[in-house]
Amino acid sequence: MQSEAGPVADSLPQEALSRKMLRSEVLIVLALSLGASAVSALISFVGSVTKPGGLSDQAATLNGSHAPGRPWLDLAWQLFGIASSLVPVVLVAHLLLREGSGLRAMGFDRRRPWFDLGRGTLIAAGIGSAGLAFYIASRAAGFNLTVVPESLPEVWWKFPVLILSAVQNSVLEEVIVVGYLLRRLDQLGWTPMAALVASSVLRGSYHLYQGIGGFIGNMVMGVVFVLAYRRWGRVGPLVVAHALLDIVAFVGYALLAGHVDWLPTP
């Protein structure tokens, strides 16, 4: 005997069913990754603007200790956090493999390493200095918190963990916010401009915990990254660029904080 739901499900056009599943899939992936980070950043931002004092008097720490005074336990937590943050990327790879493509479809592979490295380095060089200047100006104007890229203890694993954290950030963000999201929005029939806006605003949103400056600066970076991806068809250069930007920010802050006047500290 056929269930009541059977004829209804069978009567749905396959295309409509597929589009519905794609929308659900995108929402689930974002809810498990950077969409959730955007909500968290928004709550954090509300807390910051409603707290007595200006935004520049408050600090946002990116890489802090999870077990002060216990370096081996701290290291275990650091590595666990980095690995678990990459699970959404594994999920995206699985979903793309099911449709017969994989991460190679977005250019996250080893087919063109020198192209990825060269283009990524150029993007990082162009964005890095402009981004630092914009951050300093935004903080001085009271639109941004003081960003503390790292506050790890002086232990042997400090710099390797900072580099791993930078690479993790770059892979997670560029694979999901650019490669995966644009692919799915294209499949759902979004226009290129609408997809660009969605990707860029999402990138800015999960940096909102840094303040208005962090939101705007990362949204502009998102526009540049989407345009570069549309031109080259590869997310590899964006991963390289993002990783270099974060490595310079994390390691540079660790080496320079307190030793130069132009670098803001809490």
PDB file of C-alpha atoms in Angstrom:
ATOM      1  CA  MET A   1       0.000   0.000   0.000  1.00  0.00           C
ATOM      2  CA  GLN A   2       1.420   3.388  -0.997  1.00  0.00           C
ATOM      3  CA  SER A   3       1.884   5.975   1.755  1.00  0.00           C
ATOM      4  CA  GLU A   4       0.123   9.322   1.578  1.00  0.00           C
ATOM      5  CA  ALA A   5       3.450  11.120   1.232  1.00  0.00           C
ATOM      6  CA  GLY A   6       4.475   8.975  -1.742  1.00  0.00           C
ATOM      7  CA  PRO A   7       2.374  10.556  -4.511  1.00  0.00           C
ATOM      8  CA  VAL A   8       3.190  14.057  -3.265  1.00  0.00           C
ATOM      9  CA  ALA A   9       6.928  13.402  -3.266  1.00  0.00           C
ATOM     10  CA  ASP A  10       6.751  11.656  -6.644  1.00  0.00           C
ATOM     11  CA  SER A  11       4.863  14.590  -8.129  1.00  0.00           C
ATOM     12  CA  LEU A  12       7.584  17.109  -7.236  1.00  0.00           C
ATOM     13  CA  PRO A  13       9.777  18.049 -10.192  1.00  0.00           C
ATOM     14  CA  GLN A  14      13.279  16.661  -9.783  1.00  0.00           C
ATOM     15  CA  GLU A  15      14.785  20.121 -10.402  1.00  0.00           C
ATOM     16  CA  ALA A  16      12.680  21.715  -7.646  1.00  0.00           C
ATOM     17  CA  LEU A  17      13.567  18.918  -5.240  1.00  0.00           C
ATOM     18  CA  SER A  18      17.239  19.338  -6.079  1.00  0.00           C
ATOM     19  CA  ARG A  19      17.135  23.107  -5.555  1.00  0.00           C
ATOM     20  CA  LYS A  20      15.396  22.632  -2.212  1.00  0.00           C
ATOM     21  CA  MET A  21      18.060  20.159  -1.126  1.00  0.00           C
ATOM     22  CA  LEU A  22      20.833  22.505  -2.237  1.00  0.00           C
ATOM     23  CA  ARG A  23      19.375  25.372  -0.205  1.00  0.00           C
ATOM     24  CA  SER A  24      19.113  23.132   2.840  1.00  0.00           C
ATOM     25  CA  GLU A  25      22.649  21.889   2.319  1.00  0.00           C
ATOM     26  CA  VAL A  26      24.072  25.427   2.149  1.00  0.00           C
ATOM     27  CA  LEU A  27      22.252  26.433   5.340  1.00  0.00           C
ATOM     28  CA  ILE A  28      23.506  23.344   7.169  1.00  0.00           C
ATOM     29  CA  VAL A  29      27.129  23.845   6.067  1.00  0.00           C
ATOM     30  CA  LEU A  30      27.051  27.507   7.102  1.00  0.00           C
ATOM     31  CA  ALA A  31      25.324  26.696  10.397  1.00  0.00           C
ATOM     32  CA  LEU A  32      28.156  24.301  11.191  1.00  0.00           C
ATOM     33  CA  SER A  33      30.877  26.765  10.240  1.00  0.00           C
ATOM     34  CA  LEU A  34      31.127  30.434   9.337  1.00  0.00           C
ATOM     35  CA  GLY A  35      27.419  31.199   9.481  1.00  0.00           C
ATOM     36  CA  ALA A  36      27.515  30.298  13.161  1.00  0.00           C
ATOM     37  CA  SER A  37      30.665  32.399  13.520  1.00  0.00           C
ATOM     38  CA  ALA A  38      28.787  35.360  12.019  1.00  0.00           C
ATOM     39  CA  VAL A  39      26.016  35.047  14.624  1.00  0.00           C
ATOM     40  CA  SER A  40      28.607  34.752  17.384  1.00  0.00           C
ATOM     41  CA  ALA A  41      30.439  37.814  16.061  1.00  0.00           C
ATOM     42  CA  LEU A  42      27.201  39.814  15.972  1.00  0.00           C
ATOM     43  CA  ILE A  43      26.434  38.950  19.610  1.00  0.00           C
ATOM     44  CA  SER A  44      29.986  39.866  20.567  1.00  0.00           C
ATOM     45  CA  PHE A  45      29.692  43.186  18.701  1.00  0.00           C
ATOM     46  CA  VAL A  46      26.444  44.057  20.478  1.00  0.00           C
ATOM     47  CA  GLY A  47      28.162  43.331  23.771  1.00  0.00           C
ATOM     48  CA  SER A  48      31.077  45.582  22.842  1.00  0.00           C
ATOM     49  CA  VAL A  49      29.015  48.592  21.713  1.00  0.00           C
ATOM     50  CA  THR A  50      26.796  48.410  24.793  1.00  0.00           C
ATOM     51  CA  LYS A  51      29.749  48.195  27.168  1.00  0.00           C
ATOM     52  CA  PRO A  52      30.871  51.448  28.831  1.00  0.00           C
ATOM     53  CA  GLY A  53      33.822  53.036  27.050  1.00  0.00           C
ATOM     54  CA  GLY A  54      34.816  53.137  23.393  1.00  0.00           C
ATOM     55  CA  LEU A  55      35.515  50.222  21.090  1.00  0.00           C
ATOM     56  CA  SER A  56      39.206  51.075  20.891  1.00  0.00           C
ATOM     57  CA  ASP A  57      39.449  50.622  24.676  1.00  0.00           C
ATOM     58  CA  GLN A  58      38.421  46.986  24.296  1.00  0.00           C
ATOM     59  CA  ALA A  59      40.426  44.104  22.842  1.00  0.00           C
ATOM     60  CA  ALA A  60      39.647  41.118  20.630  1.00  0.00           C
ATOM     61  CA  THR A  61      42.146  38.282  21.044  1.00  0.00           C
ATOM     62  CA  LEU A  62      42.480  35.869  18.127  1.00  0.00           C
ATOM     63  CA  ASN A  63      44.904  33.234  19.427  1.00  0.00           C
ATOM     64  CA  GLY A  64      44.943  32.904  23.191  1.00  0.00           C
ATOM     65  CA  SER A  65      45.952  30.274  25.715  1.00  0.00           C
ATOM     66  CA  HIS A  66      43.431  27.560  26.593  1.00  0.00           C
ATOM     67  CA  ALA A  67      45.336  26.255  29.623  1.00  0.00           C
ATOM     68  CA  PRO A  68      47.586  28.941  31.133  1.00  0.00           C
ATOM     69  CA  GLY A  69      50.558  27.504  32.979  1.00  0.00           C
ATOM     70  CA  ARG A  70      50.075  24.033  31.485  1.00  0.00           C
ATOM     71  CA  PRO A  71      51.900  24.135  28.113  1.00  0.00           C
ATOM     72  CA  TRP A  72      51.342  20.531  27.019  1.00  0.00           C
ATOM     73  CA  LEU A  73      47.632  20.658  27.778  1.00  0.00           C
ATOM     74  CA  ASP A  74      47.472  24.039  26.081  1.00  0.00           C
ATOM     75  CA  LEU A  75      49.150  22.569  22.986  1.00  0.00           C
ATOM     76  CA  ALA A  76      46.652  19.702  22.922  1.00  0.00           C
ATOM     77  CA  TRP A  77      43.754  22.183  23.015  1.00  0.00           C
ATOM     78  CA  GLN A  78      45.349  24.332  20.311  1.00  0.00           C
ATOM     79  CA  LEU A  79      45.801  21.378  17.943  1.00  0.00           C
ATOM     80  CA  PHE A  80      42.325  20.077  18.706  1.00  0.00           C
ATOM     81  CA  GLY A  81      40.815  23.481  17.914  1.00  0.00           C
ATOM     82  CA  ILE A  82      42.682  23.744  14.614  1.00  0.00           C
ATOM     83  CA  ALA A  83      41.736  20.216  13.518  1.00  0.00           C
ATOM     84  CA  SER A  84      38.080  20.443  14.531  1.00  0.00           C
ATOM     85  CA  SER A  85      37.699  23.775  12.736  1.00  0.00           C
ATOM     86  CA  LEU A  86      38.556  22.030   9.467  1.00  0.00           C
ATOM     87  CA  VAL A  87      35.751  19.470   9.755  1.00  0.00           C
ATOM     88  CA  PRO A  88      33.355  21.654   7.677  1.00  0.00           C
ATOM     89  CA  VAL A  89      35.928  21.603   4.871  1.00  0.00           C
ATOM     90  CA  VAL A  90      35.935  17.803   5.005  1.00  0.00           C
ATOM     91  CA  LEU A  91      32.120  17.896   4.868  1.00  0.00           C
ATOM     92  CA  VAL A  92      32.210  20.132   1.795  1.00  0.00           C
ATOM     93  CA  ALA A  93      34.741  17.814   0.131  1.00  0.00           C
ATOM     94  CA  HIS A  94      32.427  14.865   0.831  1.00  0.00           C
ATOM     95  CA  LEU A  95      29.379  16.668  -0.567  1.00  0.00           C
ATOM     96  CA  LEU A  96      31.230  17.648  -3.728  1.00  0.00           C
ATOM     97  CA  LEU A  97      32.591  14.131  -4.203  1.00  0.00           C
ATOM     98  CA  ARG A  98      29.031  12.801  -4.061  1.00  0.00           C
ATOM     99  CA  GLU A  99      28.173  14.922  -7.083  1.00  0.00           C
ATOM    100  CA  GLY A 100      31.265  13.680  -8.905  1.00  0.00           C
ATOM    101  CA  SER A 101      33.528  16.726  -8.598  1.00  0.00           C
ATOM    102  CA  GLY A 102      35.397  17.242  -5.308  1.00  0.00           C
ATOM    103  CA  LEU A 103      37.541  20.150  -4.162  1.00  0.00           C
ATOM    104  CA  ARG A 104      39.382  20.034  -7.482  1.00  0.00           C
ATOM    105  CA  ALA A 105      36.319  21.635  -9.089  1.00  0.00           C
ATOM    106  CA  MET A 106      37.028  24.867  -7.181  1.00  0.00           C
ATOM    107  CA  GLY A 107      40.766  24.754  -7.820  1.00  0.00           C
ATOM    108  CA  PHE A 108      41.839  23.570  -4.383  1.00  0.00           C
ATOM    109  CA  ASP A 109      44.431  21.034  -5.514  1.00  0.00           C
ATOM    110  CA  ARG A 110      48.087  20.710  -6.515  1.00  0.00           C
ATOM    111  CA  ARG A 111      47.715  21.075 -10.276  1.00  0.00           C
ATOM    112  CA  ARG A 112      49.130  24.638 -10.445  1.00  0.00           C
ATOM    113  CA  PRO A 113      51.236  25.246  -7.319  1.00  0.00           C
ATOM    114  CA  TRP A 114      53.420  28.016  -8.750  1.00  0.00           C
ATOM    115  CA  PHE A 115      50.421  29.851 -10.169  1.00  0.00           C
ATOM    116  CA  ASP A 116      48.665  29.667  -6.804  1.00  0.00           C
ATOM    117  CA  LEU A 117      51.776  30.770  -4.912  1.00  0.00           C
ATOM    118  CA  GLY A 118      52.575  33.631  -7.274  1.00  0.00           C
ATOM    119  CA  ARG A 119      49.047  35.047  -7.543  1.00  0.00           C
ATOM    120  CA  GLY A 120      48.459  34.541  -3.834  1.00  0.00           C
ATOM    121  CA  THR A 121      51.629  36.414  -2.911  1.00  0.00           C
ATOM    122  CA  LEU A 122      50.651  39.337  -5.144  1.00  0.00           C
ATOM    123  CA  ILE A 123      47.193  39.563  -3.571  1.00  0.00           C
ATOM    124  CA  ALA A 124      48.654  39.400  -0.064  1.00  0.00           C
ATOM    125  CA  ALA A 125      51.149  42.141  -0.852  1.00  0.00           C
ATOM    126  CA  GLY A 126      48.419  44.389  -2.233  1.00  0.00           C
ATOM    127  CA  ILE A 127      45.938  43.839   0.583  1.00  0.00           C
ATOM    128  CA  GLY A 128      48.353  43.617   3.507  1.00  0.00           C
ATOM    129  CA  SER A 129      49.610  47.191   3.737  1.00  0.00           C
ATOM    130  CA  ALA A 130      46.241  48.707   2.848  1.00  0.00           C
ATOM    131  CA  GLY A 131      44.498  46.509   5.404  1.00  0.00           C
ATOM    132  CA  LEU A 132      46.899  47.454   8.189  1.00  0.00           C
ATOM    133  CA  ALA A 133      46.499  51.162   7.432  1.00  0.00           C
ATOM    134  CA  PHE A 134      42.712  50.831   7.402  1.00  0.00           C
ATOM    135  CA  TYR A 135      42.747  48.981  10.731  1.00  0.00           C
ATOM    136  CA  ILE A 136      44.922  51.608  12.419  1.00  0.00           C
ATOM    137  CA  ALA A 137      42.705  54.405  11.066  1.00  0.00           C
ATOM    138  CA  SER A 138      39.485  52.623  12.098  1.00  0.00           C
ATOM    139  CA  ARG A 139      40.778  52.052  15.619  1.00  0.00           C
ATOM    140  CA  ALA A 140      41.912  55.663  15.929  1.00  0.00           C
ATOM    141  CA  ALA A 141      38.445  56.802  14.811  1.00  0.00           C
ATOM    142  CA  GLY A 142      36.808  54.580  17.454  1.00  0.00           C
ATOM    143  CA  PHE A 143      35.232  52.144  14.994  1.00  0.00           C
ATOM    144  CA  ASN A 144      37.334  49.130  15.884  1.00  0.00           C
ATOM    145  CA  LEU A 145      38.449  47.152  18.888  1.00  0.00           C
ATOM    146  CA  THR A 146      42.150  46.666  19.482  1.00  0.00           C
ATOM    147  CA  VAL A 147      42.893  43.397  17.718  1.00  0.00           C
ATOM    148  CA  VAL A 148      45.368  41.174  19.553  1.00  0.00           C
ATOM    149  CA  PRO A 149      46.455  38.546  17.005  1.00  0.00           C
ATOM    150  CA  GLU A 150      48.091  36.391  19.654  1.00  0.00           C
ATOM    151  CA  SER A 151      48.584  36.154  23.400  1.00  0.00           C
ATOM    152  CA  LEU A 152      50.189  32.732  23.631  1.00  0.00           C
ATOM    153  CA  PRO A 153      52.826  31.926  26.261  1.00  0.00           C
ATOM    154  CA  GLU A 154      56.507  31.944  25.303  1.00  0.00           C
ATOM    155  CA  VAL A 155      56.826  28.213  24.620  1.00  0.00           C
ATOM    156  CA  TRP A 156      58.534  26.235  21.854  1.00  0.00           C
ATOM    157  CA  TRP A 157      55.324  25.526  19.966  1.00  0.00           C
ATOM    158  CA  LYS A 158      54.108  29.135  19.843  1.00  0.00           C
ATOM    159  CA  PHE A 159      55.130  30.001  16.281  1.00  0.00           C
ATOM    160  CA  PRO A 160      54.272  26.613  14.713  1.00  0.00           C
ATOM    161  CA  VAL A 161      50.780  26.858  16.233  1.00  0.00           C
ATOM    162  CA  LEU A 162      50.360  30.422  14.972  1.00  0.00           C
ATOM    163  CA  ILE A 163      51.304  29.299  11.454  1.00  0.00           C
ATOM    164  CA  LEU A 164      48.958  26.304  11.630  1.00  0.00           C
ATOM    165  CA  SER A 165      46.172  28.582  12.862  1.00  0.00           C
ATOM    166  CA  ALA A 166      46.750  30.921   9.915  1.00  0.00           C
ATOM    167  CA  VAL A 167      46.620  28.055   7.420  1.00  0.00           C
ATOM    168  CA  GLN A 168      43.468  26.673   9.056  1.00  0.00           C
ATOM    169  CA  ASN A 169      41.742  30.055   8.810  1.00  0.00           C
ATOM    170  CA  SER A 170      42.644  30.418   5.155  1.00  0.00           C
ATOM    171  CA  VAL A 171      41.507  26.937   4.122  1.00  0.00           C
ATOM    172  CA  LEU A 172      38.236  27.122   6.047  1.00  0.00           C
ATOM    173  CA  GLU A 173      37.237  30.571   4.850  1.00  0.00           C
ATOM    174  CA  GLU A 174      38.261  30.385   1.201  1.00  0.00           C
ATOM    175  CA  VAL A 175      36.946  26.871   0.556  1.00  0.00           C
ATOM    176  CA  ILE A 176      33.561  27.586   2.155  1.00  0.00           C
ATOM    177  CA  VAL A 177      32.913  31.314   1.638  1.00  0.00           C
ATOM    178  CA  VAL A 178      34.295  31.477  -1.903  1.00  0.00           C
ATOM    179  CA  GLY A 179      34.639  28.096  -3.597  1.00  0.00           C
ATOM    180  CA  TYR A 180      31.706  26.198  -2.088  1.00  0.00           C
ATOM    181  CA  LEU A 181      29.257  29.061  -1.565  1.00  0.00           C
ATOM    182  CA  LEU A 182      29.697  30.559  -5.040  1.00  0.00           C
ATOM    183  CA  ARG A 183      29.342  27.132  -6.644  1.00  0.00           C
ATOM    184  CA  ARG A 184      26.091  26.448  -4.836  1.00  0.00           C
ATOM    185  CA  LEU A 185      24.667  29.938  -5.405  1.00  0.00           C
ATOM    186  CA  ASP A 186      25.441  29.577  -9.122  1.00  0.00           C
ATOM    187  CA  GLN A 187      23.617  26.258  -9.146  1.00  0.00           C
ATOM    188  CA  LEU A 188      20.658  27.895  -7.390  1.00  0.00           C
ATOM    189  CA  GLY A 189      20.419  30.518 -10.113  1.00  0.00           C
ATOM    190  CA  TRP A 190      21.799  33.528  -8.251  1.00  0.00           C
ATOM    191  CA  THR A 191      23.292  36.275 -10.387  1.00  0.00           C
ATOM    192  CA  PRO A 192      27.067  36.803 -10.131  1.00  0.00           C
ATOM    193  CA  MET A 193      26.505  40.172  -8.422  1.00  0.00           C
ATOM    194  CA  ALA A 194      24.118  38.717  -5.832  1.00  0.00           C
ATOM    195  CA  ALA A 195      26.570  35.894  -5.095  1.00  0.00           C
ATOM    196  CA  LEU A 196      29.426  38.394  -4.742  1.00  0.00           C
ATOM    197  CA  VAL A 197      27.422  40.456  -2.252  1.00  0.00           C
ATOM    198  CA  ALA A 198      26.383  37.379  -0.245  1.00  0.00           C
ATOM    199  CA  SER A 199      29.938  36.021  -0.006  1.00  0.00           C
ATOM    200  CA  SER A 200      31.465  39.406   0.859  1.00  0.00           C
ATOM    201  CA  VAL A 201      28.860  40.328   3.475  1.00  0.00           C
ATOM    202  CA  LEU A 202      29.226  36.908   5.092  1.00  0.00           C
ATOM    203  CA  ARG A 203      33.002  37.379   5.294  1.00  0.00           C
ATOM    204  CA  GLY A 204      32.547  40.780   6.886  1.00  0.00           C
ATOM    205  CA  SER A 205      29.895  39.482   9.284  1.00  0.00           C
ATOM    206  CA  TYR A 206      32.016  36.864  11.016  1.00  0.00           C
ATOM    207  CA  HIS A 207      34.682  39.535  11.594  1.00  0.00           C
ATOM    208  CA  LEU A 208      32.188  41.902  13.202  1.00  0.00           C
ATOM    209  CA  TYR A 209      33.546  41.027  16.658  1.00  0.00           C
ATOM    210  CA  GLN A 210      36.471  43.297  15.722  1.00  0.00           C
ATOM    211  CA  GLY A 211      34.153  46.270  15.179  1.00  0.00           C
ATOM    212  CA  ILE A 212      32.808  48.206  12.212  1.00  0.00           C
ATOM    213  CA  GLY A 213      36.292  48.520  10.744  1.00  0.00           C
ATOM    214  CA  GLY A 214      36.760  44.758  10.794  1.00  0.00           C
ATOM    215  CA  PHE A 215      33.400  44.277   9.087  1.00  0.00           C
ATOM    216  CA  ILE A 216      34.056  46.791   6.302  1.00  0.00           C
ATOM    217  CA  GLY A 217      37.685  45.843   5.734  1.00  0.00           C
ATOM    218  CA  ASN A 218      36.940  42.137   5.410  1.00  0.00           C
ATOM    219  CA  MET A 219      33.906  42.781   3.225  1.00  0.00           C
ATOM    220  CA  VAL A 220      36.111  44.714   0.783  1.00  0.00           C
ATOM    221  CA  MET A 221      38.639  41.881   0.922  1.00  0.00           C
ATOM    222  CA  GLY A 222      35.783  39.517   0.120  1.00  0.00           C
ATOM    223  CA  VAL A 223      34.916  41.483  -3.024  1.00  0.00           C
ATOM    224  CA  VAL A 224      38.533  41.282  -4.215  1.00  0.00           C
ATOM    225  CA  PHE A 225      38.699  37.552  -3.503  1.00  0.00           C
ATOM    226  CA  VAL A 226      35.437  36.788  -5.308  1.00  0.00           C
ATOM    227  CA  LEU A 227      36.530  38.759  -8.376  1.00  0.00           C
ATOM    228  CA  ALA A 228      39.884  36.945  -8.376  1.00  0.00           C
ATOM    229  CA  TYR A 229      38.141  33.586  -8.088  1.00  0.00           C
ATOM    230  CA  ARG A 230      35.783  34.411 -10.960  1.00  0.00           C
ATOM    231  CA  ARG A 231      38.761  35.366 -13.099  1.00  0.00           C
ATOM    232  CA  TRP A 232      41.053  32.425 -12.314  1.00  0.00           C
ATOM    233  CA  GLY A 233      38.567  29.709 -11.364  1.00  0.00           C
ATOM    234  CA  ARG A 234      40.841  28.623  -8.533  1.00  0.00           C
ATOM    235  CA  VAL A 235      40.585  29.019  -4.782  1.00  0.00           C
ATOM    236  CA  GLY A 236      44.248  28.041  -4.368  1.00  0.00           C
ATOM    237  CA  PRO A 237      45.656  31.588  -4.768  1.00  0.00           C
ATOM    238  CA  LEU A 238      43.142  32.881  -2.227  1.00  0.00           C
ATOM    239  CA  VAL A 239      44.179  30.262   0.329  1.00  0.00           C
ATOM    240  CA  VAL A 240      47.823  31.253  -0.191  1.00  0.00           C
ATOM    241  CA  ALA A 241      47.041  34.975   0.101  1.00  0.00           C
ATOM    242  CA  HIS A 242      44.927  34.565   3.226  1.00  0.00           C
ATOM    243  CA  ALA A 243      47.491  32.296   4.864  1.00  0.00           C
ATOM    244  CA  LEU A 244      50.309  34.785   4.193  1.00  0.00           C
ATOM    245  CA  LEU A 245      48.240  37.681   5.549  1.00  0.00           C
ATOM    246  CA  ASP A 246      47.444  35.818   8.761  1.00  0.00           C
ATOM    247  CA  ILE A 247      50.977  34.480   9.231  1.00  0.00           C
ATOM    248  CA  VAL A 248      52.402  37.989   8.931  1.00  0.00           C
ATOM    249  CA  ALA A 249      49.728  39.337  11.311  1.00  0.00           C
ATOM    250  CA  PHE A 250      50.146  36.596  13.935  1.00  0.00           C
ATOM    251  CA  VAL A 251      53.919  36.187  13.856  1.00  0.00           C
ATOM    252  CA  GLY A 252      54.555  39.882  13.225  1.00  0.00           C
ATOM    253  CA  TYR A 253      52.501  40.870  16.250  1.00  0.00           C
ATOM    254  CA  ALA A 254      54.331  38.337  18.423  1.00  0.00           C
ATOM    255  CA  LEU A 255      57.666  39.808  17.381  1.00  0.00           C
ATOM    256  CA  LEU A 256      56.791  43.516  17.293  1.00  0.00           C
ATOM    257  CA  ALA A 257      54.150  44.138  19.971  1.00  0.00           C
ATOM    258  CA  GLY A 258      55.544  46.481  22.591  1.00  0.00           C
ATOM    259  CA  HIS A 259      58.646  47.242  20.517  1.00  0.00           C
ATOM    260  CA  VAL A 260      57.187  49.661  17.939  1.00  0.00           C
ATOM    261  CA  ASP A 261      54.981  52.680  18.518  1.00  0.00           C
ATOM    262  CA  TRP A 262      52.713  52.315  15.484  1.00  0.00           C
ATOM    263  CA  LEU A 263      51.326  48.869  16.376  1.00  0.00           C
ATOM    264  CA  PRO A 264      48.252  49.176  18.666  1.00  0.00           C
ATOM    265  CA  THR A 265      48.280  47.068  21.828  1.00  0.00           C
ATOM    266  CA  PRO A 266      45.770  46.864  24.697  1.00  0.00           C
TER     267      PRO A 266
END
